Amino acid sequence: MAKFIIKTSRCSKRQNSQKEISRKKSHLSTYSGHRNYSLYISRVLKEVVPQSGIASGTLDVLNSLINDVFERISREACNLMNFRNRCTLTPEDIQKAVYLLLPAKLAKYAVAFGSEAVHRYVHSLTPCTSLIKRWGK
């Protein structure tokens, strides 16, 4: 008889136990886990075309599109992380996933804008050096 070997990731939180933990059903169990980007879509549209609006059906379609692309990118990045036998998701994994999933020119712009946004966010978190000098006195 052939043996079936179950390959487990070395990063899994459940090392020895294969039993699932049962949880009580609540009203949150019906939540699909998708974020709603309608507010952000409306804000960007108002910046680009101030006199224009958008229908709620169109907002739903765009929201579904954003969630779908996000899921695909995250799934592909997770596959790349597992393929490299790593436990940490790196920005390189996400960038490679974007290059694999999106067309070339769109992926190039997406990675460029995403890297710029992360760079701005990281540098907005650094403390102001003038405040540090003042507190040091």
Tab-separated table of N, CA, C and O in Angstrom:
chain	number	residue	atom	x	y	z
A	1	MET	N	0.826	-1.188	0.000
A	1	MET	CA	0.000	0.000	0.000
A	1	MET	C	0.867	1.246	0.000
A	1	MET	O	1.906	1.279	0.633
A	2	ALA	N	0.414	2.235	-0.696
A	2	ALA	CA	1.164	3.490	-0.749
A	2	ALA	C	0.812	4.351	0.450
A	2	ALA	O	-0.327	4.408	0.884
A	3	LYS	N	1.830	5.008	0.974
A	3	LYS	CA	1.603	5.910	2.098
A	3	LYS	C	1.327	7.301	1.568
A	3	LYS	O	1.956	7.744	0.613
A	4	PHE	N	0.384	7.963	2.193
A	4	PHE	CA	0.092	9.326	1.849
A	4	PHE	C	0.806	10.218	2.848
A	4	PHE	O	0.620	10.088	4.055
A	5	ILE	N	1.631	11.088	2.348
A	5	ILE	CA	2.378	11.996	3.205
A	5	ILE	C	1.758	13.369	3.094
A	5	ILE	O	1.612	13.909	2.000
A	6	ILE	N	1.391	13.904	4.238
A	6	ILE	CA	0.820	15.244	4.282
A	6	ILE	C	1.943	16.207	4.590
A	6	ILE	O	2.569	16.124	5.645
A	7	LYS	N	2.230	17.083	3.647
A	7	LYS	CA	3.293	18.061	3.842
A	7	LYS	C	2.724	19.258	4.593
A	7	LYS	O	1.783	19.896	4.143
A	8	THR	N	3.300	19.534	5.736
A	8	THR	CA	2.874	20.688	6.503
A	8	THR	C	3.949	21.742	6.432
A	8	THR	O	5.136	21.433	6.347
A	9	SER	N	3.527	22.950	6.455
A	9	SER	CA	4.467	24.058	6.429
A	9	SER	C	5.164	24.151	7.770
A	9	SER	O	4.585	23.898	8.819
A	10	ARG	N	6.424	24.511	7.762
A	10	ARG	CA	7.151	24.639	9.019
A	10	ARG	C	6.706	25.876	9.778
A	10	ARG	O	7.087	26.076	10.914
A	11	CYS	N	5.871	26.681	9.160
A	11	CYS	CA	5.393	27.906	9.781
A	11	CYS	C	4.019	27.741	10.408
A	11	CYS	O	3.496	28.687	10.956
A	12	SER	N	3.440	26.553	10.278
A	12	SER	CA	2.061	26.395	10.749
A	12	SER	C	1.990	26.521	12.261
A	12	SER	O	2.887	26.116	12.979
A	13	LYS	N	0.900	27.086	12.720
A	13	LYS	CA	0.709	27.301	14.145
A	13	LYS	C	0.260	26.018	14.834
A	13	LYS	O	0.488	25.837	16.006
A	14	ARG	N	-0.384	25.137	14.093
A	14	ARG	CA	-0.827	23.872	14.665
A	14	ARG	C	0.212	22.822	14.331
A	14	ARG	O	0.173	22.204	13.283
A	15	GLN	N	1.143	22.598	15.210
A	15	GLN	CA	2.218	21.653	14.955
A	15	GLN	C	1.728	20.209	15.031
A	15	GLN	O	1.871	19.447	14.096
A	16	ASN	N	1.170	19.826	16.163
A	16	ASN	CA	0.818	18.426	16.376
A	16	ASN	C	-0.668	18.148	16.249
A	16	ASN	O	-1.055	17.036	15.941
A	17	SER	N	-1.480	19.108	16.542
A	17	SER	CA	-2.920	18.847	16.539
A	17	SER	C	-3.504	19.101	15.163
A	17	SER	O	-3.276	20.128	14.564
A	18	GLN	N	-4.230	18.129	14.675
A	18	GLN	CA	-4.887	18.262	13.382
A	18	GLN	C	-6.370	18.556	13.559
A	18	GLN	O	-7.097	18.681	12.600
A	19	LYS	N	-6.823	18.648	14.820
A	19	LYS	CA	-8.235	18.846	15.099
A	19	LYS	C	-8.588	20.324	14.996
A	19	LYS	O	-7.871	21.174	15.504
A	20	GLU	N	-9.667	20.620	14.336
A	20	GLU	CA	-10.143	21.987	14.216
A	20	GLU	C	-10.820	22.419	15.503
A	20	GLU	O	-11.469	21.614	16.171
A	21	ILE	N	-10.697	23.672	15.837
A	21	ILE	CA	-11.358	24.223	17.004
A	21	ILE	C	-12.737	24.696	16.580
A	21	ILE	O	-12.881	25.464	15.638
A	22	SER	N	-13.755	24.197	17.277
A	22	SER	CA	-15.110	24.622	16.940
A	22	SER	C	-15.398	25.935	17.644
A	22	SER	O	-15.006	26.152	18.782
A	23	ARG	N	-16.083	26.799	16.952
A	23	ARG	CA	-16.421	28.113	17.493
A	23	ARG	C	-17.921	28.290	17.458
A	23	ARG	O	-18.610	27.721	16.612
A	24	LYS	N	-18.388	29.104	18.382
A	24	LYS	CA	-19.817	29.398	18.402
A	24	LYS	C	-20.177	30.263	17.207
A	24	LYS	O	-19.428	31.142	16.811
A	25	LYS	N	-21.336	30.000	16.654
A	25	LYS	CA	-21.820	30.821	15.549
A	25	LYS	C	-22.389	32.112	16.109
A	25	LYS	O	-23.090	32.118	17.106
A	26	SER	N	-22.026	33.185	15.482
A	26	SER	CA	-22.556	34.475	15.898
A	26	SER	C	-23.004	35.227	14.657
A	26	SER	O	-22.937	34.723	13.544
A	27	HIS	N	-23.414	36.442	14.880
A	27	HIS	CA	-23.838	37.248	13.742
A	27	HIS	C	-22.645	37.618	12.865
A	27	HIS	O	-22.796	37.964	11.708
A	28	LEU	N	-21.426	37.514	13.394
A	28	LEU	CA	-20.242	37.822	12.608
A	28	LEU	C	-19.856	36.690	11.670
A	28	LEU	O	-19.039	36.872	10.786
A	29	SER	N	-20.429	35.494	11.872
A	29	SER	CA	-20.061	34.371	11.022
A	29	SER	C	-20.583	34.544	9.602
A	29	SER	O	-20.097	33.903	8.682
A	30	THR	N	-21.567	35.400	9.406
A	30	THR	CA	-22.088	35.635	8.070
A	30	THR	C	-21.284	36.701	7.328
A	30	THR	O	-21.487	36.917	6.144
A	31	TYR	N	-20.347	37.346	8.024
A	31	TYR	CA	-19.540	38.386	7.407
A	31	TYR	C	-18.603	37.751	6.386
A	31	TYR	O	-17.924	36.778	6.670
A	32	SER	N	-18.567	38.287	5.203
A	32	SER	CA	-17.808	37.667	4.127
A	32	SER	C	-16.312	37.956	4.201
A	32	SER	O	-15.528	37.297	3.533
A	33	GLY	N	-15.899	38.940	4.973
A	33	GLY	CA	-14.483	39.227	5.105
A	33	GLY	C	-13.954	40.209	4.082
A	33	GLY	O	-12.764	40.481	4.044
A	34	HIS	N	-14.810	40.740	3.237
A	34	HIS	CA	-14.366	41.685	2.227
A	34	HIS	C	-14.530	43.106	2.734
A	34	HIS	O	-15.497	43.431	3.408
A	35	ARG	N	-13.568	43.931	2.381
A	35	ARG	CA	-13.660	45.330	2.757
A	35	ARG	C	-14.521	46.075	1.750
A	35	ARG	O	-14.699	45.641	0.623
A	36	ASN	N	-15.007	47.214	2.172
A	36	ASN	CA	-15.831	48.039	1.312
A	36	ASN	C	-15.036	49.291	0.958
A	36	ASN	O	-14.687	50.082	1.828
A	37	TYR	N	-14.739	49.458	-0.317
A	37	TYR	CA	-13.935	50.570	-0.794
A	37	TYR	C	-14.779	51.669	-1.436
A	37	TYR	O	-14.241	52.530	-2.123
A	38	SER	N	-16.080	51.657	-1.225
A	38	SER	CA	-16.975	52.607	-1.886
A	38	SER	C	-16.636	54.053	-1.549
A	38	SER	O	-16.650	54.923	-2.425
A	39	LEU	N	-16.333	54.314	-0.300
A	39	LEU	CA	-15.996	55.671	0.125
A	39	LEU	C	-14.744	56.172	-0.590
A	39	LEU	O	-14.696	57.314	-1.062
A	40	TYR	N	-13.736	55.309	-0.693
A	40	TYR	CA	-12.486	55.700	-1.334
A	40	TYR	C	-12.660	55.898	-2.840
A	40	TYR	O	-12.068	56.804	-3.427
A	41	ILE	N	-13.481	55.047	-3.447
A	41	ILE	CA	-13.757	55.197	-4.881
A	41	ILE	C	-14.441	56.530	-5.138
A	41	ILE	O	-14.086	57.259	-6.071
A	42	SER	N	-15.413	56.878	-4.306
A	42	SER	CA	-16.123	58.149	-4.469
A	42	SER	C	-15.185	59.343	-4.284
A	42	SER	O	-15.258	60.325	-5.026
A	43	ARG	N	-14.303	59.260	-3.288
A	43	ARG	CA	-13.370	60.365	-3.048
A	43	ARG	C	-12.418	60.568	-4.223
A	43	ARG	O	-12.150	61.702	-4.629
A	44	VAL	N	-11.885	59.463	-4.759
A	44	VAL	CA	-10.973	59.573	-5.902
A	44	VAL	C	-11.711	60.122	-7.110
A	44	VAL	O	-11.188	60.974	-7.839
A	45	LEU	N	-12.945	59.687	-7.334
A	45	LEU	CA	-13.730	60.200	-8.453
A	45	LEU	C	-13.975	61.691	-8.311
A	45	LEU	O	-13.883	62.446	-9.286
A	46	LYS	N	-14.261	62.161	-7.092
A	46	LYS	CA	-14.499	63.589	-6.867
A	46	LYS	C	-13.232	64.408	-7.089
A	46	LYS	O	-13.299	65.560	-7.503
A	47	GLU	N	-12.058	63.820	-6.805
A	47	GLU	CA	-10.802	64.528	-7.075
A	47	GLU	C	-10.547	64.642	-8.566
A	47	GLU	O	-10.085	65.669	-9.055
A	48	VAL	N	-10.859	63.578	-9.302
A	48	VAL	CA	-10.580	63.558	-10.742
A	48	VAL	C	-11.629	64.351	-11.507
A	48	VAL	O	-11.300	65.195	-12.333
A	49	VAL	N	-12.910	64.082	-11.243
A	49	VAL	CA	-14.005	64.759	-11.928
A	49	VAL	C	-14.972	65.277	-10.863
A	49	VAL	O	-15.875	64.559	-10.439
A	50	PRO	N	-14.795	66.523	-10.414
A	50	PRO	CA	-15.606	67.033	-9.290
A	50	PRO	C	-17.110	67.083	-9.555
A	50	PRO	O	-17.898	66.897	-8.642
A	51	GLN	N	-17.533	67.308	-10.790
A	51	GLN	CA	-18.954	67.470	-11.064
A	51	GLN	C	-19.657	66.149	-11.353
A	51	GLN	O	-20.852	66.138	-11.587
A	52	SER	N	-18.953	65.045	-11.311
A	52	SER	CA	-19.538	63.761	-11.668
A	52	SER	C	-19.827	62.913	-10.433
A	52	SER	O	-19.181	63.041	-9.404
A	53	GLY	N	-20.813	62.028	-10.560
A	53	GLY	CA	-21.165	61.092	-9.501
A	53	GLY	C	-21.055	59.670	-10.013
A	53	GLY	O	-20.665	59.429	-11.156
A	54	ILE	N	-21.429	58.712	-9.153
A	54	ILE	CA	-21.344	57.314	-9.553
A	54	ILE	C	-22.543	56.566	-8.970
A	54	ILE	O	-22.980	56.847	-7.841
A	55	ALA	N	-23.087	55.651	-9.740
A	55	ALA	CA	-24.250	54.885	-9.303
A	55	ALA	C	-23.842	53.827	-8.283
A	55	ALA	O	-22.692	53.370	-8.262
A	56	SER	N	-24.769	53.438	-7.430
A	56	SER	CA	-24.453	52.460	-6.388
A	56	SER	C	-24.129	51.089	-6.978
A	56	SER	O	-23.289	50.362	-6.447
A	57	GLY	N	-24.777	50.742	-8.072
A	57	GLY	CA	-24.464	49.476	-8.741
A	57	GLY	C	-23.045	49.449	-9.274
A	57	GLY	O	-22.345	48.435	-9.190
A	58	THR	N	-22.620	50.583	-9.819
A	58	THR	CA	-21.248	50.696	-10.323
A	58	THR	C	-20.254	50.611	-9.182
A	58	THR	O	-19.197	49.987	-9.314
A	59	LEU	N	-20.603	51.230	-8.041
A	59	LEU	CA	-19.737	51.132	-6.860
A	59	LEU	C	-19.598	49.684	-6.407
A	59	LEU	O	-18.505	49.252	-6.025
A	60	ASP	N	-20.686	48.927	-6.449
A	60	ASP	CA	-20.633	47.518	-6.059
A	60	ASP	C	-19.737	46.708	-6.984
A	60	ASP	O	-18.968	45.856	-6.532
A	61	VAL	N	-19.825	46.990	-8.282
A	61	VAL	CA	-18.991	46.279	-9.245
A	61	VAL	C	-17.516	46.606	-9.029
A	61	VAL	O	-16.656	45.711	-9.006
A	62	LEU	N	-17.203	47.884	-8.844
A	62	LEU	CA	-15.811	48.279	-8.601
A	62	LEU	C	-15.293	47.709	-7.286
A	62	LEU	O	-14.131	47.299	-7.193
A	63	ASN	N	-16.136	47.680	-6.263
A	63	ASN	CA	-15.749	47.109	-4.981
A	63	ASN	C	-15.435	45.618	-5.124
A	63	ASN	O	-14.441	45.126	-4.581
A	64	SER	N	-16.254	44.901	-5.874
A	64	SER	CA	-16.010	43.479	-6.119
A	64	SER	C	-14.713	43.275	-6.895
A	64	SER	O	-13.946	42.347	-6.603
A	65	LEU	N	-14.461	44.137	-7.868
A	65	LEU	CA	-13.239	44.051	-8.656
A	65	LEU	C	-12.005	44.253	-7.784
A	65	LEU	O	-11.036	43.492	-7.865
A	66	ILE	N	-12.035	45.259	-6.917
A	66	ILE	CA	-10.902	45.540	-6.042
A	66	ILE	C	-10.662	44.366	-5.089
A	66	ILE	O	-9.515	43.937	-4.899
A	67	ASN	N	-11.728	43.847	-4.491
A	67	ASN	CA	-11.578	42.710	-3.582
A	67	ASN	C	-11.048	41.479	-4.303
A	67	ASN	O	-10.217	40.741	-3.762
A	68	ASP	N	-11.494	41.247	-5.530
A	68	ASP	CA	-11.037	40.095	-6.295
A	68	ASP	C	-9.550	40.207	-6.620
A	68	ASP	O	-8.793	39.244	-6.458
A	69	VAL	N	-9.120	41.367	-7.074
A	69	VAL	CA	-7.700	41.565	-7.405
A	69	VAL	C	-6.840	41.438	-6.144
A	69	VAL	O	-5.771	40.822	-6.166
A	70	PHE	N	-7.329	41.995	-5.041
A	70	PHE	CA	-6.594	41.890	-3.781
A	70	PHE	C	-6.443	40.430	-3.360
A	70	PHE	O	-5.359	39.998	-2.944
A	71	GLU	N	-7.517	39.647	-3.461
A	71	GLU	CA	-7.449	38.232	-3.106
A	71	GLU	C	-6.479	37.476	-3.999
A	71	GLU	O	-5.710	36.640	-3.521
A	72	ARG	N	-6.508	37.761	-5.300
A	72	ARG	CA	-5.603	37.062	-6.228
A	72	ARG	C	-4.144	37.382	-5.931
A	72	ARG	O	-3.293	36.491	-5.931
A	73	ILE	N	-3.859	38.660	-5.694
A	73	ILE	CA	-2.487	39.057	-5.396
A	73	ILE	C	-2.021	38.437	-4.090
A	73	ILE	O	-0.905	37.905	-4.001
A	74	SER	N	-2.869	38.467	-3.067
A	74	SER	CA	-2.465	37.906	-1.776
A	74	SER	C	-2.288	36.391	-1.860
A	74	SER	O	-1.370	35.835	-1.264
A	75	ARG	N	-3.137	35.716	-2.618
A	75	ARG	CA	-3.003	34.266	-2.769
A	75	ARG	C	-1.703	33.916	-3.503
A	75	ARG	O	-0.981	33.007	-3.096
A	76	GLU	N	-1.405	34.657	-4.565
A	76	GLU	CA	-0.186	34.385	-5.325
A	76	GLU	C	1.056	34.712	-4.502
A	76	GLU	O	2.049	33.991	-4.539
A	77	ALA	N	1.012	35.799	-3.726
A	77	ALA	CA	2.150	36.151	-2.870
A	77	ALA	C	2.362	35.091	-1.798
A	77	ALA	O	3.505	34.742	-1.473
A	78	CYS	N	1.289	34.557	-1.257
A	78	CYS	CA	1.399	33.485	-0.262
A	78	CYS	C	1.985	32.228	-0.896
A	78	CYS	O	2.813	31.545	-0.278
A	79	ASN	N	1.584	31.917	-2.118
A	79	ASN	CA	2.164	30.766	-2.816
A	79	ASN	C	3.654	30.958	-3.050
A	79	ASN	O	4.439	30.016	-2.899
A	80	LEU	N	4.061	32.160	-3.433
A	80	LEU	CA	5.484	32.433	-3.632
A	80	LEU	C	6.248	32.302	-2.319
A	80	LEU	O	7.375	31.782	-2.291
A	81	MET	N	5.661	32.781	-1.232
A	81	MET	CA	6.293	32.679	0.076
A	81	MET	C	6.474	31.210	0.462
A	81	MET	O	7.548	30.811	0.920
A	82	ASN	N	5.451	30.399	0.257
A	82	ASN	CA	5.541	28.978	0.579
A	82	ASN	C	6.516	28.257	-0.343
A	82	ASN	O	7.205	27.329	0.083
A	83	PHE	N	6.580	28.670	-1.597
A	83	PHE	CA	7.493	28.063	-2.549
A	83	PHE	C	8.948	28.281	-2.135
A	83	PHE	O	9.791	27.414	-2.326
A	84	ARG	N	9.232	29.439	-1.555
A	84	ARG	CA	10.589	29.751	-1.086
A	84	ARG	C	10.859	29.215	0.317
A	84	ARG	O	11.914	29.458	0.870
A	85	ASN	N	9.874	28.509	0.907
A	85	ASN	CA	9.981	27.965	2.267
A	85	ASN	C	10.282	29.055	3.281
A	85	ASN	O	11.155	28.922	4.135
A	86	ARG	N	9.542	30.142	3.187
A	86	ARG	CA	9.690	31.258	4.128
A	86	ARG	C	8.430	31.384	4.957
A	86	ARG	O	7.356	30.975	4.551
A	87	CYS	N	8.590	31.983	6.133
A	87	CYS	CA	7.447	32.202	7.021
A	87	CYS	C	6.975	33.645	7.002
A	87	CYS	O	5.957	33.968	7.605
A	88	THR	N	7.719	34.516	6.346
A	88	THR	CA	7.403	35.935	6.351
A	88	THR	C	7.094	36.402	4.935
A	88	THR	O	7.851	36.126	4.011
A	89	LEU	N	6.006	37.102	4.804
A	89	LEU	CA	5.629	37.681	3.517
A	89	LEU	C	6.404	38.974	3.333
A	89	LEU	O	6.311	39.890	4.151
A	90	THR	N	7.181	39.061	2.282
A	90	THR	CA	8.023	40.231	2.036
A	90	THR	C	7.436	41.080	0.919
A	90	THR	O	6.612	40.602	0.130
A	91	PRO	N	7.859	42.333	0.835
A	91	PRO	CA	7.397	43.169	-0.286
A	91	PRO	C	7.789	42.597	-1.652
A	91	PRO	O	7.063	42.783	-2.631
A	92	GLU	N	8.891	41.885	-1.715
A	92	GLU	CA	9.299	41.275	-2.982
A	92	GLU	C	8.295	40.214	-3.435
A	92	GLU	O	8.029	40.078	-4.630
A	93	ASP	N	7.745	39.458	-2.475
A	93	ASP	CA	6.723	38.467	-2.819
A	93	ASP	C	5.496	39.140	-3.426
A	93	ASP	O	4.940	38.664	-4.414
A	94	ILE	N	5.098	40.246	-2.836
A	94	ILE	CA	3.917	40.957	-3.328
A	94	ILE	C	4.192	41.552	-4.703
A	94	ILE	O	3.361	41.474	-5.612
A	95	GLN	N	5.385	42.126	-4.891
A	95	GLN	CA	5.726	42.697	-6.190
A	95	GLN	C	5.785	41.628	-7.272
A	95	GLN	O	5.280	41.822	-8.381
A	96	LYS	N	6.352	40.477	-6.954
A	96	LYS	CA	6.404	39.389	-7.932
A	96	LYS	C	5.003	38.889	-8.269
A	96	LYS	O	4.719	38.564	-9.422
A	97	ALA	N	4.139	38.837	-7.263
A	97	ALA	CA	2.762	38.413	-7.512
A	97	ALA	C	2.046	39.395	-8.427
A	97	ALA	O	1.294	38.991	-9.320
A	98	VAL	N	2.290	40.686	-8.232
A	98	VAL	CA	1.678	41.701	-9.091
A	98	VAL	C	2.189	41.548	-10.515
A	98	VAL	O	1.410	41.596	-11.472
A	99	TYR	N	3.501	41.322	-10.678
A	99	TYR	CA	4.052	41.137	-12.017
A	99	TYR	C	3.509	39.880	-12.685
A	99	TYR	O	3.346	39.837	-13.905
A	100	LEU	N	3.213	38.845	-11.897
A	100	LEU	CA	2.678	37.618	-12.472
A	100	LEU	C	1.211	37.747	-12.885
A	100	LEU	O	0.785	37.141	-13.862
A	101	LEU	N	0.445	38.540	-12.147
A	101	LEU	CA	-0.998	38.589	-12.375
A	101	LEU	C	-1.461	39.693	-13.319
A	101	LEU	O	-2.441	39.515	-14.028
A	102	LEU	N	-0.790	40.824	-13.287
A	102	LEU	CA	-1.248	41.961	-14.083
A	102	LEU	C	-0.454	42.074	-15.378
A	102	LEU	O	0.680	41.602	-15.463
A	103	PRO	N	-1.023	42.712	-16.408
A	103	PRO	CA	-0.272	42.966	-17.635
A	103	PRO	C	0.953	43.831	-17.355
A	103	PRO	O	0.997	44.575	-16.367
A	104	ALA	N	1.956	43.746	-18.225
A	104	ALA	CA	3.275	44.304	-17.956
A	104	ALA	C	3.266	45.789	-17.579
A	104	ALA	O	3.824	46.172	-16.545
A	105	LYS	N	2.639	46.619	-18.398
A	105	LYS	CA	2.666	48.054	-18.137
A	105	LYS	C	1.863	48.410	-16.883
A	105	LYS	O	2.295	49.239	-16.070
A	106	LEU	N	0.715	47.771	-16.705
A	106	LEU	CA	-0.100	48.014	-15.524
A	106	LEU	C	0.624	47.558	-14.254
A	106	LEU	O	0.590	48.240	-13.222
A	107	ALA	N	1.313	46.423	-14.328
A	107	ALA	CA	2.076	45.924	-13.175
A	107	ALA	C	3.217	46.872	-12.826
A	107	ALA	O	3.482	47.133	-11.644
A	108	LYS	N	3.856	47.416	-13.841
A	108	LYS	CA	4.960	48.350	-13.606
A	108	LYS	C	4.474	49.590	-12.865
A	108	LYS	O	5.076	50.025	-11.878
A	109	TYR	N	3.348	50.141	-13.306
A	109	TYR	CA	2.789	51.319	-12.640
A	109	TYR	C	2.281	50.975	-11.237
A	109	TYR	O	2.447	51.750	-10.299
A	110	ALA	N	1.657	49.810	-11.090
A	110	ALA	CA	1.134	49.405	-9.786
A	110	ALA	C	2.255	49.249	-8.771
A	110	ALA	O	2.146	49.717	-7.623
A	111	VAL	N	3.352	48.634	-9.169
A	111	VAL	CA	4.492	48.456	-8.266
A	111	VAL	C	5.129	49.801	-7.941
A	111	VAL	O	5.482	50.071	-6.789
A	112	ALA	N	5.242	50.673	-8.938
A	112	ALA	CA	5.852	51.988	-8.698
A	112	ALA	C	5.016	52.815	-7.719
A	112	ALA	O	5.549	53.367	-6.749
A	113	PHE	N	3.707	52.883	-7.947
A	113	PHE	CA	2.843	53.660	-7.065
A	113	PHE	C	2.742	53.024	-5.677
A	113	PHE	O	2.704	53.721	-4.666
A	114	GLY	N	2.705	51.691	-5.625
A	114	GLY	CA	2.655	51.004	-4.343
A	114	GLY	C	3.917	51.221	-3.531
A	114	GLY	O	3.857	51.470	-2.317
A	115	SER	N	5.074	51.155	-4.176
A	115	SER	CA	6.339	51.383	-3.475
A	115	SER	C	6.426	52.809	-2.964
A	115	SER	O	6.890	53.057	-1.848
A	116	GLU	N	5.966	53.755	-3.778
A	116	GLU	CA	5.967	55.159	-3.349
A	116	GLU	C	5.048	55.378	-2.153
A	116	GLU	O	5.402	56.081	-1.196
A	117	ALA	N	3.882	54.743	-2.162
A	117	ALA	CA	2.940	54.892	-1.052
A	117	ALA	C	3.504	54.291	0.227
A	117	ALA	O	3.385	54.888	1.311
A	118	VAL	N	4.143	53.137	0.132
A	118	VAL	CA	4.759	52.523	1.316
A	118	VAL	C	5.895	53.389	1.829
A	118	VAL	O	6.046	53.589	3.041
A	119	HIS	N	6.692	53.938	0.917
A	119	HIS	CA	7.801	54.805	1.311
A	119	HIS	C	7.302	56.039	2.049
A	119	HIS	O	7.845	56.431	3.089
A	120	ARG	N	6.246	56.668	1.529
A	120	ARG	CA	5.674	57.841	2.198
A	120	ARG	C	5.122	57.485	3.565
A	120	ARG	O	5.283	58.232	4.532
A	121	TYR	N	4.459	56.313	3.660
A	121	TYR	CA	3.881	55.890	4.929
A	121	TYR	C	4.979	55.625	5.968
A	121	TYR	O	4.870	56.056	7.114
A	122	VAL	N	6.030	54.930	5.570
A	122	VAL	CA	7.116	54.612	6.503
A	122	VAL	C	7.791	55.884	6.989
A	122	VAL	O	8.084	56.029	8.177
A	123	HIS	N	8.015	56.839	6.088
A	123	HIS	CA	8.684	58.078	6.484
A	123	HIS	C	7.763	59.020	7.256
A	123	HIS	O	8.243	59.923	7.928
A	124	SER	N	6.462	58.817	7.174
A	124	SER	CA	5.559	59.634	7.995
A	124	SER	C	5.555	59.153	9.441
A	124	SER	O	5.176	59.894	10.339
A	125	LEU	N	6.002	57.923	9.681
A	125	LEU	CA	6.037	57.376	11.034
A	125	LEU	C	7.300	57.746	11.791
A	125	LEU	O	7.342	57.604	13.003
A	126	THR	N	8.332	58.198	11.093
A	126	THR	CA	9.581	58.528	11.781
A	126	THR	C	9.374	59.790	12.606
A	126	THR	O	8.743	60.747	12.161
A	127	PRO	N	9.905	59.805	13.826
A	127	PRO	CA	9.707	60.977	14.682
A	127	PRO	C	10.479	62.183	14.156
A	127	PRO	O	11.492	62.057	13.476
A	128	CYS	N	9.981	63.339	14.487
A	128	CYS	CA	10.598	64.579	14.057
A	128	CYS	C	11.897	64.773	14.847
A	128	CYS	O	11.918	64.690	16.069
A	129	THR	N	12.992	65.031	14.152
A	129	THR	CA	14.293	65.149	14.827
A	129	THR	C	14.368	66.394	15.692
A	129	THR	O	15.059	66.390	16.707
A	130	SER	N	13.648	67.437	15.326
A	130	SER	CA	13.693	68.650	16.156
A	130	SER	C	13.062	68.396	17.514
A	130	SER	O	13.509	68.946	18.529
A	131	LEU	N	11.996	67.580	17.561
A	131	LEU	CA	11.377	67.260	18.845
A	131	LEU	C	12.293	66.398	19.705
A	131	LEU	O	12.365	66.571	20.917
A	132	ILE	N	13.020	65.487	19.070
A	132	ILE	CA	13.945	64.646	19.821
A	132	ILE	C	15.060	65.486	20.405
A	132	ILE	O	15.456	65.327	21.565
A	133	LYS	N	15.589	66.438	19.630
A	133	LYS	CA	16.672	67.302	20.125
A	133	LYS	C	16.170	68.149	21.280
A	133	LYS	O	16.877	68.377	22.251
A	134	ARG	N	14.935	68.646	21.174
A	134	ARG	CA	14.391	69.495	22.210
A	134	ARG	C	14.177	68.698	23.504
A	134	ARG	O	14.428	69.188	24.583
A	135	TRP	N	13.726	67.461	23.406
A	135	TRP	CA	13.478	66.652	24.595
A	135	TRP	C	14.796	66.210	25.213
A	135	TRP	O	14.853	65.933	26.396
A	136	GLY	N	15.833	66.133	24.406
A	136	GLY	CA	17.132	65.693	24.912
A	136	GLY	C	17.817	66.742	25.765
A	136	GLY	O	18.682	66.438	26.565
A	137	LYS	N	17.443	68.020	25.633
A	137	LYS	CA	18.109	69.092	26.391
A	137	LYS	C	17.755	69.100	27.836
A	137	LYS	O	16.851	68.827	28.398
